[in-house]
Coordinates of C-alpha atoms in Angstrom, one line a residue:
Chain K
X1 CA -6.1 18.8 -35.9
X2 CA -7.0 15.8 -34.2
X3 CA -7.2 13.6 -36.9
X4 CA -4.3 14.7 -39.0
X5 CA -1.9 14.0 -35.8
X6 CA -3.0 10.9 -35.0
X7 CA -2.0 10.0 -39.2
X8 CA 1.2 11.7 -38.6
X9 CA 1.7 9.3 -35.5
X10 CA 0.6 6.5 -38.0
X11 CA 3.1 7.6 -40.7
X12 CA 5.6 7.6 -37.9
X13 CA 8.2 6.5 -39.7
X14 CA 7.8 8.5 -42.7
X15 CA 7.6 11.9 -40.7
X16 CA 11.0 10.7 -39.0
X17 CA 12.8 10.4 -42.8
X18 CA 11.5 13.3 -44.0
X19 CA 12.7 15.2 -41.1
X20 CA 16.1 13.4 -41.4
X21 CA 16.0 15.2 -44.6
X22 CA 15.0 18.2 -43.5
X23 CA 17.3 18.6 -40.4
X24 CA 20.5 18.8 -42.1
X25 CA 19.5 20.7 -45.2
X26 CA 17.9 23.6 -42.7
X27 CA 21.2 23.3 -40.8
X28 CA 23.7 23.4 -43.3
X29 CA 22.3 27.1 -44.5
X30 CA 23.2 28.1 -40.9
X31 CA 25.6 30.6 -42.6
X32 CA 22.6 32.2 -44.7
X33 CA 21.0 32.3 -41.4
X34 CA 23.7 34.3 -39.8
X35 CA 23.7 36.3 -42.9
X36 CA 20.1 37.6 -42.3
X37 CA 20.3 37.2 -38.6
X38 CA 19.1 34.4 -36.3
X39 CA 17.2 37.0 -34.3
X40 CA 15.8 39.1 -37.6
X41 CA 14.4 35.4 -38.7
X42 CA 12.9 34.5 -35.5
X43 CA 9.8 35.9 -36.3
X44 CA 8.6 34.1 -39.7
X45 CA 10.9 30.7 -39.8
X46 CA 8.9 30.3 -35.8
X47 CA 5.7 31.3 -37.6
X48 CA 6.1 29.1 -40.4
X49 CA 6.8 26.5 -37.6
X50 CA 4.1 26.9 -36.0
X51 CA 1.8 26.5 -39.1
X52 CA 3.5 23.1 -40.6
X53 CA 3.7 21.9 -37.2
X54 CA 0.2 23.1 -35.5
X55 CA -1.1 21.2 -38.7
X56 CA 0.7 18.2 -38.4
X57 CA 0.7 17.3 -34.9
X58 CA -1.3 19.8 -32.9
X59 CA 2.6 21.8 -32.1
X60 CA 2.4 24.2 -29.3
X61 CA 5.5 25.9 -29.7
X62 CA 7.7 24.9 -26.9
X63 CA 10.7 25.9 -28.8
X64 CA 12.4 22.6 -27.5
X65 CA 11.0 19.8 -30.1
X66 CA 10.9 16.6 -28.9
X67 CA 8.9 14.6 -31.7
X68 CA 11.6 12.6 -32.8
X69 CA 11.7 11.0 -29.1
X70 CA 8.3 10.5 -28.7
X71 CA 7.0 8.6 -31.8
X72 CA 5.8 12.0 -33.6
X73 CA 3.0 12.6 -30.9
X74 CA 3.5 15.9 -29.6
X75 CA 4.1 15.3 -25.8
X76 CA 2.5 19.2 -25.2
X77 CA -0.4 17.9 -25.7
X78 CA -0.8 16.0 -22.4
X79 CA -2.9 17.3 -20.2
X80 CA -0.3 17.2 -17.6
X81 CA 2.4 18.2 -20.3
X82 CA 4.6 15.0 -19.8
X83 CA 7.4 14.9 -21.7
X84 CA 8.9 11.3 -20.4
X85 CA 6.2 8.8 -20.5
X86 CA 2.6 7.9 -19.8
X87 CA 1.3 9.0 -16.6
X88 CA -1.0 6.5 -14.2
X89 CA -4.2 7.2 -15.0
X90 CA -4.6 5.9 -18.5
X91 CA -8.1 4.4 -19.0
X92 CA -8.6 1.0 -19.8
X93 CA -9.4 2.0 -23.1
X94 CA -6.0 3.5 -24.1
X95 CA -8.1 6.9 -23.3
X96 CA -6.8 9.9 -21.6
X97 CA -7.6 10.5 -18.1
X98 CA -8.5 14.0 -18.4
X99 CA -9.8 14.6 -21.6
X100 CA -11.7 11.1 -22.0
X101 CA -12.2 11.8 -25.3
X102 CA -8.7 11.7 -26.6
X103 CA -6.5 8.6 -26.9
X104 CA -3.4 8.9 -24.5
X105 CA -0.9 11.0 -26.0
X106 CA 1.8 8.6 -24.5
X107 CA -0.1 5.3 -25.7
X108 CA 0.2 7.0 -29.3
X109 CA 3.9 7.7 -28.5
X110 CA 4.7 4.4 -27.7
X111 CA 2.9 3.2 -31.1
X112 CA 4.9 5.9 -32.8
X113 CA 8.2 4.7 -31.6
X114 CA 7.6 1.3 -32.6
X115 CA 7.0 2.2 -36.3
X116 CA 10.2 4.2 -36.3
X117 CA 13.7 3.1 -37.2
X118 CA 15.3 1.1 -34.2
X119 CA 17.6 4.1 -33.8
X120 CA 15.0 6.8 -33.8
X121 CA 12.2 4.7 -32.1
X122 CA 14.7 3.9 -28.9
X123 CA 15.3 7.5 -28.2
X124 CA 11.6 7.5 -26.5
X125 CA 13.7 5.7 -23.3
X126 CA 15.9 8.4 -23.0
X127 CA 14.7 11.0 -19.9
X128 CA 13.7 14.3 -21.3
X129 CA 14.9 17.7 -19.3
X130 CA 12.1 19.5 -17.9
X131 CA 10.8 22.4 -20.4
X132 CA 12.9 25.6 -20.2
X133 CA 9.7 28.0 -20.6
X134 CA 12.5 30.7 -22.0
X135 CA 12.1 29.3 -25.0
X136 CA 8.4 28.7 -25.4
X137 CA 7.0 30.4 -28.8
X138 CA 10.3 30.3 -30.5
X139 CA 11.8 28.3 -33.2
X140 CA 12.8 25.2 -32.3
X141 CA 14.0 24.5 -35.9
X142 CA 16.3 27.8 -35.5
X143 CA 17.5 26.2 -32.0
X144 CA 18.6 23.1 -33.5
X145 CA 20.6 25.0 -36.2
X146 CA 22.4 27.4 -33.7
X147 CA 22.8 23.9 -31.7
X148 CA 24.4 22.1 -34.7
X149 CA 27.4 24.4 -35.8
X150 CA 28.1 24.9 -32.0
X151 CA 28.8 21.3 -32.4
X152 CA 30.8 21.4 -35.4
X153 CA 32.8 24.7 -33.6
X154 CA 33.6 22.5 -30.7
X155 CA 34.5 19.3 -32.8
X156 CA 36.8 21.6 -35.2
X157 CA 38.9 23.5 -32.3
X158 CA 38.4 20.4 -29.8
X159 CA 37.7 22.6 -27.2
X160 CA 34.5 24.0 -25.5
X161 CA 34.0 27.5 -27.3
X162 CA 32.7 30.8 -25.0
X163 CA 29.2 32.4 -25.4
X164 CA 28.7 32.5 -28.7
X165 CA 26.0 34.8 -30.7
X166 CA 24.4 31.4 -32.0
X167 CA 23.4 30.9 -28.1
X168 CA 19.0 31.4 -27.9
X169 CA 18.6 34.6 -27.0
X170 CA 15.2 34.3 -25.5
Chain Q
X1 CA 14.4 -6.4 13.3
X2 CA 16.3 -3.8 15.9
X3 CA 19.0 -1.2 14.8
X4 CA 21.5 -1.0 17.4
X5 CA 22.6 2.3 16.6
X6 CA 18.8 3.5 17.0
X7 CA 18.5 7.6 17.7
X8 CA 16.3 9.0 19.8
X9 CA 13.4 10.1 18.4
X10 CA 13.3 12.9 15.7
X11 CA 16.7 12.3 15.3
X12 CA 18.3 10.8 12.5
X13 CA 19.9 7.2 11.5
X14 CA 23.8 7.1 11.0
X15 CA 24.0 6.8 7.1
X16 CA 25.4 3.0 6.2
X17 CA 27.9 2.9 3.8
X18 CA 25.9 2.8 0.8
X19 CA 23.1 3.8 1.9
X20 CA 21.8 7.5 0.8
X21 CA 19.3 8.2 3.6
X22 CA 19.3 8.6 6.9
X23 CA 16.0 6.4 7.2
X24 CA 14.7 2.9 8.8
X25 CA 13.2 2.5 5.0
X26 CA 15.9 1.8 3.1
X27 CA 18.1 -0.1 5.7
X28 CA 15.0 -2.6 5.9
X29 CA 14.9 -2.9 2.4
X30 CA 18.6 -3.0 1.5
X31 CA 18.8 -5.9 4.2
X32 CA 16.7 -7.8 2.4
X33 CA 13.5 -7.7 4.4
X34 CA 10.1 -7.8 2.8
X35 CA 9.5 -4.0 4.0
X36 CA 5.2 -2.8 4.5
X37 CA 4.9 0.4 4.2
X38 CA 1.0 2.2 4.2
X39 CA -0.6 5.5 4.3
X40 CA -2.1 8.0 6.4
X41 CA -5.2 10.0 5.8
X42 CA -4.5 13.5 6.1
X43 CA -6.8 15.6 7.9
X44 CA -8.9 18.5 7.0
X45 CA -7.6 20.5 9.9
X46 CA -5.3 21.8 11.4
X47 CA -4.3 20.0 15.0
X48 CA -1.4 18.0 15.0
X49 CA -2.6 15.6 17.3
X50 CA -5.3 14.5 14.6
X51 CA -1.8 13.7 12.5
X52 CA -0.6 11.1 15.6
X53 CA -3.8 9.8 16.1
X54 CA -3.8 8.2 12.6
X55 CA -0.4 7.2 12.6
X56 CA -0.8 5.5 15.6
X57 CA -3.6 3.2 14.1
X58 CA -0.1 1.2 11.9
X59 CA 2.1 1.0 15.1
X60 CA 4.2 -1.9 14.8
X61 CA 2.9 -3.4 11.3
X62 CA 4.3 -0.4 8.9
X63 CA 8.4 0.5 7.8
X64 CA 7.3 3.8 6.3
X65 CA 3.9 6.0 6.0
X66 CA 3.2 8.0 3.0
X67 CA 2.2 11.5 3.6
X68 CA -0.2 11.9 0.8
X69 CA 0.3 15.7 -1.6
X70 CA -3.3 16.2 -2.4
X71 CA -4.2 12.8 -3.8
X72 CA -7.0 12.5 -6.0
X73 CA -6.1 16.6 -6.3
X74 CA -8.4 16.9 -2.9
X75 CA -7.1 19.2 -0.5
X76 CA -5.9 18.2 2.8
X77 CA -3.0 19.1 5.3
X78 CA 0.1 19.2 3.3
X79 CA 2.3 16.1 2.7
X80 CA 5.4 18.5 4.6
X81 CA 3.4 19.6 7.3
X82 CA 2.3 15.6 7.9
X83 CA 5.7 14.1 7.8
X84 CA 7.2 17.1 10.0
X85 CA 4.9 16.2 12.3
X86 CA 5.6 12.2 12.2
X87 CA 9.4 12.7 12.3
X88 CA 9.4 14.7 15.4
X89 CA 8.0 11.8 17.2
X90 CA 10.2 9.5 15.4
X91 CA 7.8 8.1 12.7
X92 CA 9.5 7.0 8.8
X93 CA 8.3 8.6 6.4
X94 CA 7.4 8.5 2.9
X95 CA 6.9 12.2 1.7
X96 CA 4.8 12.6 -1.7
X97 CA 5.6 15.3 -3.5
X98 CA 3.3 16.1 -7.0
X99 CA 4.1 18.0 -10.1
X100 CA 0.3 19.3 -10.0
X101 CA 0.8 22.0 -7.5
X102 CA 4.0 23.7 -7.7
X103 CA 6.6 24.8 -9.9
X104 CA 10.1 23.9 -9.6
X105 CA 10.9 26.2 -7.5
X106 CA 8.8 25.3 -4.8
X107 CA 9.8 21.9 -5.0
X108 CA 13.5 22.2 -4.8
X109 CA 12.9 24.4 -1.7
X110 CA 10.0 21.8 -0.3
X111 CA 12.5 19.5 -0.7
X112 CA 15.6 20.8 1.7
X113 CA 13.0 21.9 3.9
X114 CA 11.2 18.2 4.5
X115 CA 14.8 16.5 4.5
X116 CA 15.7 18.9 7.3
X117 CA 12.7 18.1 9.1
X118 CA 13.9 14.4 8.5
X119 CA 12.0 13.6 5.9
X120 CA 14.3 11.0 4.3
X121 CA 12.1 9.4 1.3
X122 CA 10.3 11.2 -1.4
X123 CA 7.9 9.8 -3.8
X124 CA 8.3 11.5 -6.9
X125 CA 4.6 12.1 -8.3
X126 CA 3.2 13.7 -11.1
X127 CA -0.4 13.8 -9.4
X128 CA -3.4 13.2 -11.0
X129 CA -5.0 15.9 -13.3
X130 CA -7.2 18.7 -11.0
X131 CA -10.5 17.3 -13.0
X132 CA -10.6 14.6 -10.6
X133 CA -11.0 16.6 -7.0
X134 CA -12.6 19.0 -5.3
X135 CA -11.2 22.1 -7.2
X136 CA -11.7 21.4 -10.7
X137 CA -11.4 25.0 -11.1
X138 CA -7.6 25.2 -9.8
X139 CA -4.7 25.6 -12.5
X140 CA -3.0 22.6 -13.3
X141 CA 1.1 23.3 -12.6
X142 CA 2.6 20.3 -14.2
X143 CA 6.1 22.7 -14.5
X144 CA 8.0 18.6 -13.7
X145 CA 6.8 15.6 -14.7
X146 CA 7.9 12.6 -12.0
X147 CA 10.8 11.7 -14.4
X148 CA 12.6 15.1 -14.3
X149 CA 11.4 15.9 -10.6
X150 CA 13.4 12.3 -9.9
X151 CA 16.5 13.7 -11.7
X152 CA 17.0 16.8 -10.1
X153 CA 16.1 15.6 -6.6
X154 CA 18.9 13.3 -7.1
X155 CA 21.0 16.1 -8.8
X156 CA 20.5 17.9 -5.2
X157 CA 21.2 15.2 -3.7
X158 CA 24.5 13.6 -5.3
X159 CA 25.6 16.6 -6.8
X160 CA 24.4 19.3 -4.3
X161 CA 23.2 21.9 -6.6
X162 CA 19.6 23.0 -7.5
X163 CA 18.4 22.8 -11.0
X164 CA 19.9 26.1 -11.7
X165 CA 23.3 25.0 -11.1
X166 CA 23.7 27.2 -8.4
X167 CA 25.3 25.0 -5.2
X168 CA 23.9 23.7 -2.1
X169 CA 25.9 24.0 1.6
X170 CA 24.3 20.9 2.7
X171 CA 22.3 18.1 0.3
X172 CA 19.1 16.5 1.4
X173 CA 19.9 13.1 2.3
X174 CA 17.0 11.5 0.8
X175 CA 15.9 7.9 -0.6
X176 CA 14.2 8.6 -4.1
X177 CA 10.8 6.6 -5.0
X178 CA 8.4 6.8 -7.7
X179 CA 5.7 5.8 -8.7
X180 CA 4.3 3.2 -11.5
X181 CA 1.0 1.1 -12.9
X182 CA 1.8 -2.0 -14.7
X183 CA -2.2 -2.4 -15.1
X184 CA -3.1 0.1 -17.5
X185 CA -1.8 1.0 -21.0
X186 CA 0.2 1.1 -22.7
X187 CA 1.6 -2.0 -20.7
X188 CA 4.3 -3.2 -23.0
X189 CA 6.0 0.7 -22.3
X190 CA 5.6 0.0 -19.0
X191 CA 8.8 -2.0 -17.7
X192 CA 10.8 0.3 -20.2
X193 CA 8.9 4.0 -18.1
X194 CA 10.0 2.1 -15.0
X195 CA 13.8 2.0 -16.2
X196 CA 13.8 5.6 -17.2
X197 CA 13.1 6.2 -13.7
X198 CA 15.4 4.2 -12.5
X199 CA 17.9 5.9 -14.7
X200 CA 16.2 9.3 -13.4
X201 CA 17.0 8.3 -9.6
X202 CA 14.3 6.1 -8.6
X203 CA 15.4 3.8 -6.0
X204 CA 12.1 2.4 -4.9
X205 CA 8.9 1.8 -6.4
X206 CA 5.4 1.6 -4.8
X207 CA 2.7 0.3 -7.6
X208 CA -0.9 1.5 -7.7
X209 CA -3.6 -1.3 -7.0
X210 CA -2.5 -4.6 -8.3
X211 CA -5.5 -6.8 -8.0
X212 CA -4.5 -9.1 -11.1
X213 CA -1.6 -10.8 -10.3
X214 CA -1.3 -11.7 -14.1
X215 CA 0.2 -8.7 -15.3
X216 CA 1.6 -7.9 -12.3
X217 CA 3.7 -11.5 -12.8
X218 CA 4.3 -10.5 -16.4
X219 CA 5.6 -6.5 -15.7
X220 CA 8.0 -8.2 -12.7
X221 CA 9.5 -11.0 -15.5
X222 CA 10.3 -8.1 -17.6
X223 CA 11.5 -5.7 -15.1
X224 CA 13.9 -8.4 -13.9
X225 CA 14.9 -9.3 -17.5
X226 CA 15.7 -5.2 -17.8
X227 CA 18.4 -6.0 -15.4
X228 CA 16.6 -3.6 -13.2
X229 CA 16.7 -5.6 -9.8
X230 CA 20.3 -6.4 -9.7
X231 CA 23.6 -4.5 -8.5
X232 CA 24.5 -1.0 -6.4
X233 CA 21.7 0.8 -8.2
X234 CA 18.7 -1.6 -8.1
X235 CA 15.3 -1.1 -7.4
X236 CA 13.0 -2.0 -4.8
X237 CA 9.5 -2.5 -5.7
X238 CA 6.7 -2.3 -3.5
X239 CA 3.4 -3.4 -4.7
X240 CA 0.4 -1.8 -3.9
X241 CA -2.6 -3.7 -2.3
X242 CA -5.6 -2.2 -0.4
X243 CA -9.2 -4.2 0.9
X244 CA -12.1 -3.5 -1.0
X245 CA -15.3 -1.9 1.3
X246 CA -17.8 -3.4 -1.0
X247 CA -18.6 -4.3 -4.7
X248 CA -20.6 -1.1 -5.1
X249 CA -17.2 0.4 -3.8
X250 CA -15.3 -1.7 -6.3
X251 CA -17.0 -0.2 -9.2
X252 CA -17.0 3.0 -8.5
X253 CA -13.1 3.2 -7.7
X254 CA -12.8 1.2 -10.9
X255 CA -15.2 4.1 -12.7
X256 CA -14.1 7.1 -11.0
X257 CA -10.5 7.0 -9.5
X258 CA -7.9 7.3 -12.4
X259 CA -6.1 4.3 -13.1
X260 CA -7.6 1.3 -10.9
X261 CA -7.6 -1.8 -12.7
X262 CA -10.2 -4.4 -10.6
X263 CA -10.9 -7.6 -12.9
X264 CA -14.4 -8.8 -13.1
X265 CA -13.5 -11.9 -10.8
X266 CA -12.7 -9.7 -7.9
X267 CA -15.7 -7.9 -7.4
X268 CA -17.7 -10.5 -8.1
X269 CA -16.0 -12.8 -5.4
X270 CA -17.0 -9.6 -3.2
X271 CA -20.6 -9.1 -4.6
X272 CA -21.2 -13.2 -3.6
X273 CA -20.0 -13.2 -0.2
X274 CA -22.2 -12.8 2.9
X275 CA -20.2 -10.2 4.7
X276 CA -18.4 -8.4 1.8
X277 CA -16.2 -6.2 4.1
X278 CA -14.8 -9.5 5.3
X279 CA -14.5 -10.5 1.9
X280 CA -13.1 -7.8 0.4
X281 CA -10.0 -7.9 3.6
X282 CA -9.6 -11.4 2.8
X283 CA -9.3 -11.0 -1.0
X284 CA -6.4 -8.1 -0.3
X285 CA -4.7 -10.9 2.2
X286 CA -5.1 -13.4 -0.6
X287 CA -3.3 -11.1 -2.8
X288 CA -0.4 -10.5 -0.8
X289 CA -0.1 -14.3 -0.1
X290 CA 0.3 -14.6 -4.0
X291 CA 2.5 -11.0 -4.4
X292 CA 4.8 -12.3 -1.6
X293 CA 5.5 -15.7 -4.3
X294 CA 6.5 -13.5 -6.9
X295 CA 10.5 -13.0 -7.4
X296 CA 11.6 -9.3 -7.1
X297 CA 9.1 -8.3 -5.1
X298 CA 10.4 -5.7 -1.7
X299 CA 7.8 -5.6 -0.3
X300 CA 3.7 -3.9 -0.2
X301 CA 2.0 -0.6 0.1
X302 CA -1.2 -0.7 1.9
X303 CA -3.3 1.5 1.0
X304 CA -6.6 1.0 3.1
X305 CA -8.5 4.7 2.9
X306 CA -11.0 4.8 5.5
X307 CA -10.4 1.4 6.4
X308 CA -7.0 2.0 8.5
X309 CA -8.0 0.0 11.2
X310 CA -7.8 -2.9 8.6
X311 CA -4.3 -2.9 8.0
X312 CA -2.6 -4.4 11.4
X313 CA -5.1 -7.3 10.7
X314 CA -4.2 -7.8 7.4
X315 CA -0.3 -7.9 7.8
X316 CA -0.4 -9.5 11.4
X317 CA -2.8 -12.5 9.4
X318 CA -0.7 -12.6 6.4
X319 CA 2.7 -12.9 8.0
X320 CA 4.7 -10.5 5.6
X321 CA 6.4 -9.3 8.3
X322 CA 7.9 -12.4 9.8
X323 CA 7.7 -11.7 13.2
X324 CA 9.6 -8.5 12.8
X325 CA 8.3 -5.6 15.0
X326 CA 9.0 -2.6 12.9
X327 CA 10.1 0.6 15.2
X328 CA 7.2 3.3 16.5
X329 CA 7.3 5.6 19.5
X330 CA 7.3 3.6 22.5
X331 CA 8.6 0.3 21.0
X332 CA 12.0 0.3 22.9
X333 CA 11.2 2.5 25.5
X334 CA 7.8 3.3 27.1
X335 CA 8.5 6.7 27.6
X336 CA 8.8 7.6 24.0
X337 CA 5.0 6.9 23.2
X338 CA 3.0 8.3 20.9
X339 CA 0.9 11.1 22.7
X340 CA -1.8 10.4 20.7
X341 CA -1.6 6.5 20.4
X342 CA -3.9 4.6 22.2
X343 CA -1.9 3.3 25.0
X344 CA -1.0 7.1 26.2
X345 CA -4.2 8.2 26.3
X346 CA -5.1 4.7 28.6
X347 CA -1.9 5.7 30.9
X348 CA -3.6 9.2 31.1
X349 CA -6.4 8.1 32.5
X350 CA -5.3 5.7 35.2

């Protein structure tokens, strides 16, 4: 919902420590995951997603969150889906260029950032990959968790570990 | 300004040591010359010789012309088939490529086929939404955005490999620009965008309109505080400028065409003169008399639509050029002319 995203991007900060909550609690169960199955779970965990999410900040499911670079406002909902920064054609106004009626996704992103922490409000300058449409529907949540104890796997052994069964299998 | 080790035409430059292209562009730039660079209308049609007509109009006052993709999401000749049709006769060129259109696949191929048509620059674009032109009904592709089109462009280019990972025999040789508005919000962002895209392989910049020279001041003083003008992997920046037709002209670019920022000053200065044509050529002159003062500044993009004819006035007036001649068919060597430039056609007919 319009309005309940544009509060989330004014609560920036406060959606950024709750998810720094969130993130390692969710990824620390990655052993209960495996336990039921990362692909058995895909299902409800991306449907629960989607619901907190869609709420929140208008989510569209590209499976590959980035709201944590850009100031909590969801950079799917550009018209031209841009996932690195404000495009040319931003009205005088701070409006969109497309949809006149919405304020630029990217002016509320940069607003977002700057009520962040100087850590988590910085990542915004970082150049985002294109999106990898594999993954778009699925849990991004799930992603980050298979993500993590790769991380730890390769930072316990010291050494790049093959294909493993945490990889997305989308 | 004459390159000695000039090819003949439709062939390529020797690449300088650290240079990245094969183009006239960047050796004008990187040697420090306040570079012009413009644009070509692209036709509704399909003869070539409609292409060389309209190039012919900058001879000897333009570096580069951009081959527009679809500007305003209009459609016209594509940007490929207009710069394959430039090089051949020796023309630089500036090819646009937008992430409206295609999908990443047809840009990586787009782009080895324009480089090997010698097609050594590429403006990275994201391209304005498909509201704005005459197919509001087409699907809008947006696959890229300009940042990540810039990073794997240079990804094929320094690394030789498409996005895939899978390896390229031979890498386009290509000079990476983008594009960027200091005049519209969210303006404090905007320095900072322009360093991501430096950081995503932008090595030139052409701006949109500047017709406030405020801001424009303002966005260079921060650029250059970003360190972003300095050392191996600086930037050039070339700032956009165009005449106005009219006042009623004015406003409706300023209502209608995403993104142009005209201060109330402007077109009034325009609305009060006798002969607002005139006034509009001699407020972009103006302009580039006060962009040419600012530090960091490569160079302008003239961007005169319908008014091409305008722009060997306006650079010849405002002396940007500094008595350089840059190269165009027929500038060393008569018999290299432009078919379709106006000095052919005269020889024809004697």
């Amino acid at each position: 919902m319009y309005s309940v995203r544009r509060w989330a991007v004014r609560h920036a900060r406060l959606m950024e420590r709750t998810y720094n909550v969130f993130e390692p609690l969710f990824t620390r169960l990655d052993p209960l995951w495996r336990r039921l199955g990362y692909g058995r779970l895909e299902k409800p965990v991306a449907a629960v997603e989607r619901g907190l999410k869609g709420w929140l900040f208008d989510c569209r499911m590209c499976g590959q969150c980035a709201l944590s670079s850009t100031g909590m406002a969801c950079p799917m909902n550009c018209p031209k889906n841009l996932r690195n920064g404000p495009c040319g054609g931003v009205r005088a106004n701070g409006h969109c260029e497309v949809k006149p009626d919405m304020k630029c996704v990217w002016v509320e992103a940069w607003e977002g950032s700057q009520r962040m922490t100087e850590q988590g409000g910085a990542r915004i300058h970082q150049v985002q990959p294109p999106v990898d449409f594999q993954f778009q529907n699925t849990s991004s949540w799930l992603r980050v968790s298979r993500q993590k104890r790769q991380e730890r796997l390769i930072a316990r052994s010291g050494h790049t570990p093959g294909q493993s069964h945490g990889e997305p299998s989308a | 300004m004459k390159f000695d080790d000039e090819p003949i035409p439709g062939y390529s430059l020797p690449i300088l040591p650290g240079h990245y292209s094969p183009g006239r562009l960047e050796r004008v730039l990187r040697a420090g010359c306040f570079a012009v660079t413009t644009e070509i209308d692209p036709p509704d049609s399909a003869d070539p010789a409609e292409v060389l007509k309209r190039a012919a109009i900058f001879d000897g006052y333009v570096d580069a012309i951009n081959a527009t993709d679809g500007s305003g999401a209009n459609c016209h000749m594509s940007s490929v088939g207009v710069c394959s049709l430039l090089t051949r006769v020796g023309y630089a060129t500036i090819l646009q490529i937008s992430c409206r259109d295609r999908n990443r696949i047809a840009i990586q191929g787009e782009i080895l086929g324009a480089a090997a048509m010698g097609a050594c620059n590429i403006l990275c674009l994201t391209g304005d939404g498909v509201q704005a032109g005459d197919h509001p009904g087409a699907k809008p592709v947006f696959d890229l955005d300009s940042m990540s089109l810039l990073e794997i462009a240079r990804t094929m280019r320094d690394e030789s490999r498409f996005q895939s990972g899978r390896k390229l025999d031979l890498p386009p040789r290509v000079f990476l620009g983008a594009a960027e508005n200091p005049f519209v919000p969210p303006l404090d962002f905007r320095p900072h965008r322009l360093a991501k895209k430096v950081a995503a392989g932008a090595q030139f910049i052409q701006t949109q309109y500047c017709f406030d020279i405020d801001l424009l001041r303002n966005f260079m003083r921060k650029v250059s505080d970003l360190g972003l003008l300095e050392g191996p992997d600086r930037v050039f920046i070339l700032v956009g400028v165009g005449p106005l037709a009219s006042a009623r002209a004015a406003r409706w670019i300023r209502a209608n065409v995403p993104g142009v920022h005209i201060p109330d000053a402007i077109i009034e200065r325009i609305e009060g003169a006798q002969n607002q044509k005139a006034e509009g050529v001699a407020v972009c002159k103006d302009l580039i008399h006060q962009i040419r003062q600012i530090p960091g500044v490569s160079g302008v993009h003239v961007m005169a639509y319908r008014q091409e004819h305008t722009v060997a006035e306006i650079i010849e007036q405002t002396g940007v050029l500094a008595g350089r001649v840059p190269w165009y068919p027929g500038r060393d060597n008569p018999e290299e002319l432009n078919p379709e430039s106006p000095d052919a056609l005269q020889e024809e007919t004697l």
